[in-house]
PDB file of C-alpha atoms in Angstrom:
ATOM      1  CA  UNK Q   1    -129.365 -34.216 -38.884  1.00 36.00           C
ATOM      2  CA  UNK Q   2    -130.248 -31.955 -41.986  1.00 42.00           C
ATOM      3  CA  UNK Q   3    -131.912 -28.802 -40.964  1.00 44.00           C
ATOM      4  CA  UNK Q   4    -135.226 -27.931 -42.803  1.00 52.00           C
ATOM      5  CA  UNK Q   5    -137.040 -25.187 -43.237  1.00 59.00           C
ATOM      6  CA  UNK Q   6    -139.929 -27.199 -43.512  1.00 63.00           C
ATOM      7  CA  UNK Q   7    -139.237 -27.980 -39.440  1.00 61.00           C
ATOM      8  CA  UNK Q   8    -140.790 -24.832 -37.961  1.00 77.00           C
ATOM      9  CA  UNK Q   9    -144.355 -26.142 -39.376  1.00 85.00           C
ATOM     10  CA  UNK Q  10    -146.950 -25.999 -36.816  1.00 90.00           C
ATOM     11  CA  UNK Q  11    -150.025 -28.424 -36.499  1.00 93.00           C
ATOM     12  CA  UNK Q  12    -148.511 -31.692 -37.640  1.00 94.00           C
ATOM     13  CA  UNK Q  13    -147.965 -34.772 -35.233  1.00 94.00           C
ATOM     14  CA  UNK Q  14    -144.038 -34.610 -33.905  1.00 93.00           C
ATOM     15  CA  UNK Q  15    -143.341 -38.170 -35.321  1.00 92.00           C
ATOM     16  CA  UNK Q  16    -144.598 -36.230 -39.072  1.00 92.00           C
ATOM     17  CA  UNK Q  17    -142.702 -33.139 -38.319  1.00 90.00           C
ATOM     18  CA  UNK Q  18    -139.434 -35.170 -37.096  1.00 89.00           C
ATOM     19  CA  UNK Q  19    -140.101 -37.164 -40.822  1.00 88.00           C
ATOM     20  CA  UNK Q  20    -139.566 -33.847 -42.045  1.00 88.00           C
ATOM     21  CA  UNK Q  21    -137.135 -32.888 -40.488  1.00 85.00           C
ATOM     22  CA  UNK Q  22    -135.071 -35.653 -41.672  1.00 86.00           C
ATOM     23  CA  UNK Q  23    -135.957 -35.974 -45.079  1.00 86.00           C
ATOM     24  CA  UNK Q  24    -136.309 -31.759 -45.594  1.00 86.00           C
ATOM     25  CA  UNK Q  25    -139.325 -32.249 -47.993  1.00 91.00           C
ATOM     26  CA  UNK Q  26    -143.386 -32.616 -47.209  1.00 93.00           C
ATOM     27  CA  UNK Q  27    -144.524 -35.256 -49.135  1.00 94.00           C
ATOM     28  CA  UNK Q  28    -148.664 -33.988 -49.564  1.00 94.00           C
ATOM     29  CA  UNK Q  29    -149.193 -37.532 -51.544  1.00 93.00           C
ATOM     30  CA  UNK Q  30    -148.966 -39.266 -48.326  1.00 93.00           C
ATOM     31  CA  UNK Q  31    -150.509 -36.745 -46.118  1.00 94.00           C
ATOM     32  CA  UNK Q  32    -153.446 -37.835 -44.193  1.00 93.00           C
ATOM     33  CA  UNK Q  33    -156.407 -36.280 -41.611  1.00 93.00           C
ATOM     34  CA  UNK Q  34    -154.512 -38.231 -38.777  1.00 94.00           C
ATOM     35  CA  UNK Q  35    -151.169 -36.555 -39.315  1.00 95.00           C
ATOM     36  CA  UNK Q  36    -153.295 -32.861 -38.662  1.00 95.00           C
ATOM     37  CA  UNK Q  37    -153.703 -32.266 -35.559  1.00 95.00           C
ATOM     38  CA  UNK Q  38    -155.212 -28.405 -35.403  1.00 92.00           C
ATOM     39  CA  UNK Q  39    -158.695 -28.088 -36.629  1.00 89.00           C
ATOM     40  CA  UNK Q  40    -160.364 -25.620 -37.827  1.00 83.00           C
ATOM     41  CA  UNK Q  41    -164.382 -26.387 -37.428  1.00 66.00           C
ATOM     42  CA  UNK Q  42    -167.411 -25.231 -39.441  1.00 63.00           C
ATOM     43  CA  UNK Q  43    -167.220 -23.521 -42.851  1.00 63.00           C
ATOM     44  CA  UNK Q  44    -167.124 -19.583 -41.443  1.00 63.00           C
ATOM     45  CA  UNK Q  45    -163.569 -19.402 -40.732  1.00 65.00           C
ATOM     46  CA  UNK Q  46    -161.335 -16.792 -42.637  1.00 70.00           C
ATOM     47  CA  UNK Q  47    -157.310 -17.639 -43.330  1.00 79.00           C
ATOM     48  CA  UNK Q  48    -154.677 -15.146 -44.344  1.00 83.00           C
ATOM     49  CA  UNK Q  49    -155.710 -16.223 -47.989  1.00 85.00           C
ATOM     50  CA  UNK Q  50    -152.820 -14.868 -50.326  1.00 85.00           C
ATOM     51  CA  UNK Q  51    -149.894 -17.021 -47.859  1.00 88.00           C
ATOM     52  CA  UNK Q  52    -151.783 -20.091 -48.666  1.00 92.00           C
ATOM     53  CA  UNK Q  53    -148.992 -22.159 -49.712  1.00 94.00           C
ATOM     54  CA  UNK Q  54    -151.549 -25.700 -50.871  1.00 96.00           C
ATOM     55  CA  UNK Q  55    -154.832 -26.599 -50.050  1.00 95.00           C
ATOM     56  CA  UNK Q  56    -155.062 -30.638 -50.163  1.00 94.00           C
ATOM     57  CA  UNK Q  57    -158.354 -32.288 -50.824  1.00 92.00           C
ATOM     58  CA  UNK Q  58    -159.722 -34.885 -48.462  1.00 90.00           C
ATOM     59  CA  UNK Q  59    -162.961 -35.547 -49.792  1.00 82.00           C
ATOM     60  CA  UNK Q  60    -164.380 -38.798 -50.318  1.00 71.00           C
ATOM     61  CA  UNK Q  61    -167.826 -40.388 -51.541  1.00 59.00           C
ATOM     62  CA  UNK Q  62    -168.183 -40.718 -47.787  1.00 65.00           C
ATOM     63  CA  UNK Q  63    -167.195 -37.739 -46.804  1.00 65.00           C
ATOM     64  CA  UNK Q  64    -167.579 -34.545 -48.396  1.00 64.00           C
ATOM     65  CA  UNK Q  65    -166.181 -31.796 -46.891  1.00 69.00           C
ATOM     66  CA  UNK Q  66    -162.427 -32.197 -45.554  1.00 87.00           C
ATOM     67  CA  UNK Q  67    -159.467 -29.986 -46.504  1.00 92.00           C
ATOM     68  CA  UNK Q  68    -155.856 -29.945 -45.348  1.00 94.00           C
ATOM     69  CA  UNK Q  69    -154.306 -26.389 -45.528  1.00 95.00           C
ATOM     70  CA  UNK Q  70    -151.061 -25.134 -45.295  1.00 94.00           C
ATOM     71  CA  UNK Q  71    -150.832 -21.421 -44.523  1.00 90.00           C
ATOM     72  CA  UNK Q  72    -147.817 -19.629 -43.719  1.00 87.00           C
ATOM     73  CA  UNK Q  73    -145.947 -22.156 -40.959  1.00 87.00           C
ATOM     74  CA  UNK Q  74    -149.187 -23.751 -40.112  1.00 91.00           C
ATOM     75  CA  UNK Q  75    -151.103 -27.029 -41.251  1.00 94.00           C
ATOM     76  CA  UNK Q  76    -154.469 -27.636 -40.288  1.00 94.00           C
ATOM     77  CA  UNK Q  77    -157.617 -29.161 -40.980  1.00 92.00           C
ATOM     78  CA  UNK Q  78    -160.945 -27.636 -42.116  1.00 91.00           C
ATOM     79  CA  UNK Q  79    -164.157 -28.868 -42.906  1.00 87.00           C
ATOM     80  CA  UNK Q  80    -164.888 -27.068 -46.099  1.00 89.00           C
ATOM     81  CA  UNK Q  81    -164.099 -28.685 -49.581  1.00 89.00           C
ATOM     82  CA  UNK Q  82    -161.257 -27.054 -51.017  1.00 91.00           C
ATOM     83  CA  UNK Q  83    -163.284 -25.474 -53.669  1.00 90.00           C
ATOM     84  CA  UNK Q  84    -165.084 -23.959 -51.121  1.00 89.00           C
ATOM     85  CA  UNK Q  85    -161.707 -22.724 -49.404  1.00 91.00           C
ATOM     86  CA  UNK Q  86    -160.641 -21.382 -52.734  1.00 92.00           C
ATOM     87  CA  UNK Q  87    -163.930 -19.084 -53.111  1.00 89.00           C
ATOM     88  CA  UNK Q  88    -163.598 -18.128 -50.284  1.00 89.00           C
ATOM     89  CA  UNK Q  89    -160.608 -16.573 -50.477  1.00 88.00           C
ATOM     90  CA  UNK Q  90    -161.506 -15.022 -54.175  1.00 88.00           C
ATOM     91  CA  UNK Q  91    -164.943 -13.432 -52.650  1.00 85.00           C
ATOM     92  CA  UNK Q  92    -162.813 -12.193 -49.764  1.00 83.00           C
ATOM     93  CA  UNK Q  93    -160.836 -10.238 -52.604  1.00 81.00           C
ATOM     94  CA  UNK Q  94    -164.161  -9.036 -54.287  1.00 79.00           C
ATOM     95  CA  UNK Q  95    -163.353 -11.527 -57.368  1.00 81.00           C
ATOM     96  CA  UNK Q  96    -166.730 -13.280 -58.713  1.00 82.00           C
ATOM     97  CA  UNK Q  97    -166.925 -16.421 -60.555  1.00 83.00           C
ATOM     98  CA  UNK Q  98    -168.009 -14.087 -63.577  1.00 82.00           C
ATOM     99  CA  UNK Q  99    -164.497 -12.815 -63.025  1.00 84.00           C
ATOM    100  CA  UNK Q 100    -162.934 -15.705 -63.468  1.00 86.00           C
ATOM    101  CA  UNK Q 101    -164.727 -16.695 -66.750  1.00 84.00           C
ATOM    102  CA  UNK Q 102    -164.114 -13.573 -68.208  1.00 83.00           C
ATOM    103  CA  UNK Q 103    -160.599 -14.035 -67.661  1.00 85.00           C
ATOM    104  CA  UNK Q 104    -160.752 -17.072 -68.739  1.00 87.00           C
ATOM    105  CA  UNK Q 105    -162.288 -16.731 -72.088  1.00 84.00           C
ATOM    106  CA  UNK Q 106    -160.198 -13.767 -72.628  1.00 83.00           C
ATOM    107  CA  UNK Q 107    -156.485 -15.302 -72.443  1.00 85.00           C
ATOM    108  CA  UNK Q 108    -158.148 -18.460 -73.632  1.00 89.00           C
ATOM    109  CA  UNK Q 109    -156.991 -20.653 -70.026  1.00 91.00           C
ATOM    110  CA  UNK Q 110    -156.376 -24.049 -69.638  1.00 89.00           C
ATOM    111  CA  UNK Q 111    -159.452 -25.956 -67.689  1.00 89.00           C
ATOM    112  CA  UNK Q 112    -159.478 -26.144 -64.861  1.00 89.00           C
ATOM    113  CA  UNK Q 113    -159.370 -22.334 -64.176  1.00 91.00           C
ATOM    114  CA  UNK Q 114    -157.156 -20.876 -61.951  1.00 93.00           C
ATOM    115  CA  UNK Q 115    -158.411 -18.163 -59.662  1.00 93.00           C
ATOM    116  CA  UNK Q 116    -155.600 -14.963 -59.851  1.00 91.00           C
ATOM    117  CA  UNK Q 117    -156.009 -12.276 -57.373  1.00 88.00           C
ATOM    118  CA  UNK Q 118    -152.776 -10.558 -56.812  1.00 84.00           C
ATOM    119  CA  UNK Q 119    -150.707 -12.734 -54.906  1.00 85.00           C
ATOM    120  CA  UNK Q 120    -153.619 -15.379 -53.870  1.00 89.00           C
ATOM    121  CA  UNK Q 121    -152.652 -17.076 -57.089  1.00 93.00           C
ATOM    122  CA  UNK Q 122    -154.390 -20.424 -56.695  1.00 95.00           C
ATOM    123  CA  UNK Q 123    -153.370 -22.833 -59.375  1.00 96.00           C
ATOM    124  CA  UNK Q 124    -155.204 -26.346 -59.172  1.00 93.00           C
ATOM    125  CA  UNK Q 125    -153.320 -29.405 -58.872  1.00 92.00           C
ATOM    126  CA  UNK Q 126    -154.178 -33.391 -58.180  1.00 81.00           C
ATOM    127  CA  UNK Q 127    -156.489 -35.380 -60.367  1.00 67.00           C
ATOM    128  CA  UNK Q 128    -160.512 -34.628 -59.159  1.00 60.00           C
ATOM    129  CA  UNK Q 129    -160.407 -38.303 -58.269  1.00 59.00           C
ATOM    130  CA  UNK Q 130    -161.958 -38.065 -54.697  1.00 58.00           C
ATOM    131  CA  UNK Q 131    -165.243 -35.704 -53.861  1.00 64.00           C
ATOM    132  CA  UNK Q 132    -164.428 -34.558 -57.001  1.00 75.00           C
ATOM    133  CA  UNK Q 133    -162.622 -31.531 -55.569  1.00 87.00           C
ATOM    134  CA  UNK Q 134    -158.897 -30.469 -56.973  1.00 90.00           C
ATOM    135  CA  UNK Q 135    -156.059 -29.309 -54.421  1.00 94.00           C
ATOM    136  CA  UNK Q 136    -154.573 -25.942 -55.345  1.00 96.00           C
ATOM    137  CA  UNK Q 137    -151.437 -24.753 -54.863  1.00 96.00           C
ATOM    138  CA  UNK Q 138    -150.064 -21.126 -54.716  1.00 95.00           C
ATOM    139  CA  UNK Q 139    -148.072 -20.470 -58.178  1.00 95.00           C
ATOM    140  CA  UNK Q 140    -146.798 -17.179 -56.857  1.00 92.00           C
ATOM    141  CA  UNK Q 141    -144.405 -19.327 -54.703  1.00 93.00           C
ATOM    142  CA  UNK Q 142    -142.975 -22.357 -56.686  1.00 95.00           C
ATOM    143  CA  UNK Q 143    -139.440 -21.542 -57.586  1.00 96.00           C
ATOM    144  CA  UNK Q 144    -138.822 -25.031 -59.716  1.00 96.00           C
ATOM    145  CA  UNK Q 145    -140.691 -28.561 -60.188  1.00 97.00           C
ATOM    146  CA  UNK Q 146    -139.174 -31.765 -61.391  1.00 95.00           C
ATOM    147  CA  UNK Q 147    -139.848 -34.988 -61.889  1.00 92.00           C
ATOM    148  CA  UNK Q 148    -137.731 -37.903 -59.928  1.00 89.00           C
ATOM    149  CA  UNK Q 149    -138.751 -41.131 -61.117  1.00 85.00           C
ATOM    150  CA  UNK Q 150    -142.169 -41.614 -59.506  1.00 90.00           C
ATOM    151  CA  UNK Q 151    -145.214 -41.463 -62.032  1.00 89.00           C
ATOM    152  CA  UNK Q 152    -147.704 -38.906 -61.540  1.00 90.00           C
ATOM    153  CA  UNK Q 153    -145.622 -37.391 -59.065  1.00 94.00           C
ATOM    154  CA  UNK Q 154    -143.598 -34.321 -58.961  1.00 96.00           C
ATOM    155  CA  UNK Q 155    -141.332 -32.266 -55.946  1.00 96.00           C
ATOM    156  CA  UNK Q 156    -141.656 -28.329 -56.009  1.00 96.00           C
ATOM    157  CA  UNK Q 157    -138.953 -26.386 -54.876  1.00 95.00           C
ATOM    158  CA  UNK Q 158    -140.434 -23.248 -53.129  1.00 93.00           C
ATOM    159  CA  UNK Q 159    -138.957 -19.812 -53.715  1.00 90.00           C
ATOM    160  CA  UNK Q 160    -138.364 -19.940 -49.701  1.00 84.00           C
ATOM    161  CA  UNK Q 161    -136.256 -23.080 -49.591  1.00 86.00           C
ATOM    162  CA  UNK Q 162    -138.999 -25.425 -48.801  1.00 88.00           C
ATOM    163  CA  UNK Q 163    -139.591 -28.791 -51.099  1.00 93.00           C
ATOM    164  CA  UNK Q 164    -143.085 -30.842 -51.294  1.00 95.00           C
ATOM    165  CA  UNK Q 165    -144.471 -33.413 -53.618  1.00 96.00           C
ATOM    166  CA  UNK Q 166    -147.924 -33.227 -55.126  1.00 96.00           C
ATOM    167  CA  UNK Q 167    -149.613 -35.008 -57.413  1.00 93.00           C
ATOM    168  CA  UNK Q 168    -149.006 -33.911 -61.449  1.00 94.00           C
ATOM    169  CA  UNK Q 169    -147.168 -33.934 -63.777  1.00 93.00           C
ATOM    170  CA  UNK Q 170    -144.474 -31.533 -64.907  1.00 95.00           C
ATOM    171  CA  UNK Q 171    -145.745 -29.864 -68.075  1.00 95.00           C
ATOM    172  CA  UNK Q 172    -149.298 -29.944 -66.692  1.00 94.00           C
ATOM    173  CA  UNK Q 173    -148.458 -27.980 -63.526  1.00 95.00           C
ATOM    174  CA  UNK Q 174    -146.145 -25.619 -65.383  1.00 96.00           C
ATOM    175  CA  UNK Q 175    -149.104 -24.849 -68.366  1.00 95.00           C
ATOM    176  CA  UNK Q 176    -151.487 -23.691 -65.373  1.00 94.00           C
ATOM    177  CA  UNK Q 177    -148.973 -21.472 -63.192  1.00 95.00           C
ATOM    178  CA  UNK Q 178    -147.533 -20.024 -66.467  1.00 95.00           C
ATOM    179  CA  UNK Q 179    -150.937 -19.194 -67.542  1.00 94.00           C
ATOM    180  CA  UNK Q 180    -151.935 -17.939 -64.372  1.00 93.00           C
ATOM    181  CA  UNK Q 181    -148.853 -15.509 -63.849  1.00 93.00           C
ATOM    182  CA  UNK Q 182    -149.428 -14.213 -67.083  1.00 91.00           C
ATOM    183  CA  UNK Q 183    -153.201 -13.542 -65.712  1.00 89.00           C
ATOM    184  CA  UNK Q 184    -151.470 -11.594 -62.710  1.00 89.00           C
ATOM    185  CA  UNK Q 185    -149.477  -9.625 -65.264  1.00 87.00           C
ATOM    186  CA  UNK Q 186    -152.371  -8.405 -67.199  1.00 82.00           C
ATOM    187  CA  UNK Q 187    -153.874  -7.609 -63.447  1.00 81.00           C
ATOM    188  CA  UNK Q 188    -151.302  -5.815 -62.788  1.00 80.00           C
ATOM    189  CA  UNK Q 189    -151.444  -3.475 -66.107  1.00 77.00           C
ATOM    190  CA  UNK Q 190    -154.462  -2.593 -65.289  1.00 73.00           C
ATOM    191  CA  UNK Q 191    -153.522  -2.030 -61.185  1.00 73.00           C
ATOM    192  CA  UNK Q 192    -150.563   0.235 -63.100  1.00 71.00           C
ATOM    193  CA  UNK Q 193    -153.278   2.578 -65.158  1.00 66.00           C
ATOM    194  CA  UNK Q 194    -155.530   3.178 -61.784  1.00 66.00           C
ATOM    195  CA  UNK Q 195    -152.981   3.953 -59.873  1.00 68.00           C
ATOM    196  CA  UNK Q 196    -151.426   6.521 -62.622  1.00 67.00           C
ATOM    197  CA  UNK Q 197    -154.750   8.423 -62.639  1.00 63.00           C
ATOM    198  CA  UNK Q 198    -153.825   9.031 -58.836  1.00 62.00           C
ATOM    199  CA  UNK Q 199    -150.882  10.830 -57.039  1.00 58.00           C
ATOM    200  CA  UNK Q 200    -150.186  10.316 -53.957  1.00 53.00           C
ATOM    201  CA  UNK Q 201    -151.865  13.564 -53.113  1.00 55.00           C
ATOM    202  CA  UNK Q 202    -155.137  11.072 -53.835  1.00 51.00           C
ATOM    203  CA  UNK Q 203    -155.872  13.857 -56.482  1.00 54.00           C
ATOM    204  CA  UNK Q 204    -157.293  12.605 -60.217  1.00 51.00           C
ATOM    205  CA  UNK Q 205    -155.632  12.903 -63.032  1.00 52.00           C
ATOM    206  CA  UNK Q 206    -155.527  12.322 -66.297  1.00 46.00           C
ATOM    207  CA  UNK Q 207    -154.114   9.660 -68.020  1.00 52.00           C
ATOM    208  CA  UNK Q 208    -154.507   8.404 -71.791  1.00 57.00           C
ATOM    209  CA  UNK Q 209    -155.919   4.636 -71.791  1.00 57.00           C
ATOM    210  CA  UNK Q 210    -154.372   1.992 -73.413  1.00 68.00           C
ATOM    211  CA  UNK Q 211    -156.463   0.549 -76.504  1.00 75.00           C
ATOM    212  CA  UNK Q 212    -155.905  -2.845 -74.703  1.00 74.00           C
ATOM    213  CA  UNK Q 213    -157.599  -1.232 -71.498  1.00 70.00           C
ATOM    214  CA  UNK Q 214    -160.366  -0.269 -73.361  1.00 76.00           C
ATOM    215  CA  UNK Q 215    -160.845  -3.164 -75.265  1.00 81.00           C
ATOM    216  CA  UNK Q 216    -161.017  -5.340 -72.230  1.00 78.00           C
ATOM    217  CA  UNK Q 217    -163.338  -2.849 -70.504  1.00 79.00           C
ATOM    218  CA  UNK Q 218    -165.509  -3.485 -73.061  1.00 84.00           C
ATOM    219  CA  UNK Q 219    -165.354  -6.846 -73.224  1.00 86.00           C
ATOM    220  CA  UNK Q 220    -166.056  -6.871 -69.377  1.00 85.00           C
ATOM    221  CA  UNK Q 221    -168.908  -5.175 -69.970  1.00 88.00           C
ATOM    222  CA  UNK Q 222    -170.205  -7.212 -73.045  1.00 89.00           C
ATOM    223  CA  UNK Q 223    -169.718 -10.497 -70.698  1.00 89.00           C
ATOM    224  CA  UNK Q 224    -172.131  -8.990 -68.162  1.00 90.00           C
ATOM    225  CA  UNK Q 225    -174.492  -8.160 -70.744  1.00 91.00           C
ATOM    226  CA  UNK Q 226    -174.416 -11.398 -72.185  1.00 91.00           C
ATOM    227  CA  UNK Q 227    -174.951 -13.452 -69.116  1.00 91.00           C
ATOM    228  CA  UNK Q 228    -177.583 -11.042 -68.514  1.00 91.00           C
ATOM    229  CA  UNK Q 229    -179.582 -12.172 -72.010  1.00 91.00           C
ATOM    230  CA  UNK Q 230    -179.426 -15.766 -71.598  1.00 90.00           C
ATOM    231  CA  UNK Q 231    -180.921 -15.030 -68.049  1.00 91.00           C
ATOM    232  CA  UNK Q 232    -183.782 -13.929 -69.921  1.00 89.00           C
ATOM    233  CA  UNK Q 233    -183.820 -16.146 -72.727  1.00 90.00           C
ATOM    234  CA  UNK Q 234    -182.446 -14.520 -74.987  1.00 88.00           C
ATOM    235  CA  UNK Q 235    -179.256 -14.929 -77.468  1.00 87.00           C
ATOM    236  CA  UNK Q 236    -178.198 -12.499 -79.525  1.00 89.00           C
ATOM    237  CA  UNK Q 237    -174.154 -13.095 -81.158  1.00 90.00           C
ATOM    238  CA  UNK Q 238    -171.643 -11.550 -79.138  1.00 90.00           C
ATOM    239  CA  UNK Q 239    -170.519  -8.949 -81.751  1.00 91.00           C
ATOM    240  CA  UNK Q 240    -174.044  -7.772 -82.043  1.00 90.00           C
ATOM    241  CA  UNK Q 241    -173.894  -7.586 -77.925  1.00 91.00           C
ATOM    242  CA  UNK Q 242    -170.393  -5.825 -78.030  1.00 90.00           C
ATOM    243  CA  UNK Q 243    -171.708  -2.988 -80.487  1.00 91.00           C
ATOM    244  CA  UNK Q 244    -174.815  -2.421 -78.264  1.00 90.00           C
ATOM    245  CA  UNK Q 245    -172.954  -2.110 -75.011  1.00 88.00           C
ATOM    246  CA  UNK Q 246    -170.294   0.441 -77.044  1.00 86.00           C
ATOM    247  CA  UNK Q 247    -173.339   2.495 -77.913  1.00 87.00           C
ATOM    248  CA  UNK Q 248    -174.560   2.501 -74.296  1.00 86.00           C
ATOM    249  CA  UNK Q 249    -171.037   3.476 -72.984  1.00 78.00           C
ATOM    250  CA  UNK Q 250    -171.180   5.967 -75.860  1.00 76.00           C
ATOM    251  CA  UNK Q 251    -174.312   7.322 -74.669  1.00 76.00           C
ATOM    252  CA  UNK Q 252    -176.681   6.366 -77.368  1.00 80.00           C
ATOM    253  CA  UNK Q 253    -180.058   5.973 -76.341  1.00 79.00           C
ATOM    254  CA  UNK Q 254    -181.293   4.663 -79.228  1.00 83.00           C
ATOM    255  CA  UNK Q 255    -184.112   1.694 -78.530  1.00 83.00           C
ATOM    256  CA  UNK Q 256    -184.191  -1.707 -80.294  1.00 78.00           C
ATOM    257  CA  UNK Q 257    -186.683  -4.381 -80.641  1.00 75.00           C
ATOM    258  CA  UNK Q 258    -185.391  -8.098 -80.343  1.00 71.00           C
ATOM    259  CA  UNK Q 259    -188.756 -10.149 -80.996  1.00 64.00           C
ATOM    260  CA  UNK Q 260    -187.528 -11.944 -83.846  1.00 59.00           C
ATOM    261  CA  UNK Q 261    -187.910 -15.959 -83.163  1.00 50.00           C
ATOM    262  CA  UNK Q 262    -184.294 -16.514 -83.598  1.00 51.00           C
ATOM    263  CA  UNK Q 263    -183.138 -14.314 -80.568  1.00 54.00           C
ATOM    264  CA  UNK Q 264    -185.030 -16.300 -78.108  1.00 48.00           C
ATOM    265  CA  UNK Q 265    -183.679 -19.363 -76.641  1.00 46.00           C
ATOM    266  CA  UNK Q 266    -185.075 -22.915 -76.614  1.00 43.00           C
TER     267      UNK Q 266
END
């Protein structure tokens, strides 16, 4: 009998993990609520978020909140969506959905968005087709996908030995955990700069910033301010937002009056 790695999973029904066994690959296409057996109940519970491996929606018309997870060795059952699953493990990091949409808009991301924080790097998978919820997989961990003859349907080879199939396509998968390592990267640039202002003595230093650093501080910072505006009605261009949040960075205290007609929103 072929050993799997796969056979050490905890939280499956022994006829599904024997399956598994045998055929050394977890097929998530065909995975079901009845082949769980662990639950986790209500929507308060907290998971070791970045060794999420996939998070598998179950949700249908009739029912609306049912996730299969697989964390570490273990499978189980939840009922929160997996959105909800998701941002919960990105609020857990201190990441906001503003966050993400900065991000976003900034390395100009493929919809739908993944959510990148260190190595919880959540990539979504699986047409929206039930609940309309997507599963998400971790793109830190695939090692290769390829396609073998089914439609719609692709195995990923896992950096640890482990196989599964999900539901995508090759290029498609690939374009969103590309695009989300090269989010990490960028993360960790700016990880590298903090942590160079600070020796392990925990004293400050000083250390020249990047012109990229700066620019996407300010950027950050112009995002805020936008969202801000349109709270209040107000839309002003971006550049014109930009240039006042460098003067108030700058310390310029300089007041403006925006009454004009055009800056207010319909």
């Amino acid at each position: 009998m072929k050993c799997s790695p796969l056979s050490h999973i905890k939280g499956l029904r022994p006829d599904i993990r024997q399956q598994i066994q045998e055929t050394g690959v977890l097929d998530t296409t065909k995975l079901t609520l009845d082949d769980v057996i662990d639950v986790y109940p209500g929507t308060d519970s907290d998971f070791d978020w970045p060794n999420i491996v996939f998070a598998k929606n179950m949700c249908t018309a009739r029912q609306q909140r049912q996730t299969i997870v697989w964390a570490n060795d273990h499978i189980f059952r939840t009922d929160m969506t997996p959105t909800k699953v998701i941002n919960k493990g990105r609020a857990a990091a201190g990441q906001t959905r503003f966050d993400i949409a900065h991000e976003a808009k900034k390395n100009h991301l493929t919809q739908p968005y993944p959510v990148v924080v260190g190595r919880f790097l959540m990539v979504p998978t699986d047409k929206p087709q039930k609940g309309g919820h997507h599963s998400w997989i971790n793109g830190h961990l695939i090692d290769e996908i390829n396609s073998f003859g089914v439609k719609g349907k692709v195995k990923v080879q896992l950096k640890n030995g482990m196989e599964m199939i999900v539901c995508d396509t090759k290029d498609r998968l690939w374009t969103h955990i590309n695009e989300a390592r090269g989010l990490f990267k960028a993360q960790s640039r700016r990880q590298d700069f903090a942590d160079n202002q600070h020796h392990n003595d925990k004293q400050f230093d000083y250390v020249m910033a990047s012109e990229e650093v700066m620019a996407e501080r300010l950027a950050y910072h112009a995002g805020v301010a936008q969202g801000l505006l349109r709270k209040v009605g107000m839309i002003l261009p971006d550049e014109e937002v930009e240039e006042l949040v460098r003067q108030v960075l700058d310390g310029d205290t300089r007041k403006y009056r925006y009454e004009d007609e055009r800056h207010m929103a319909e």
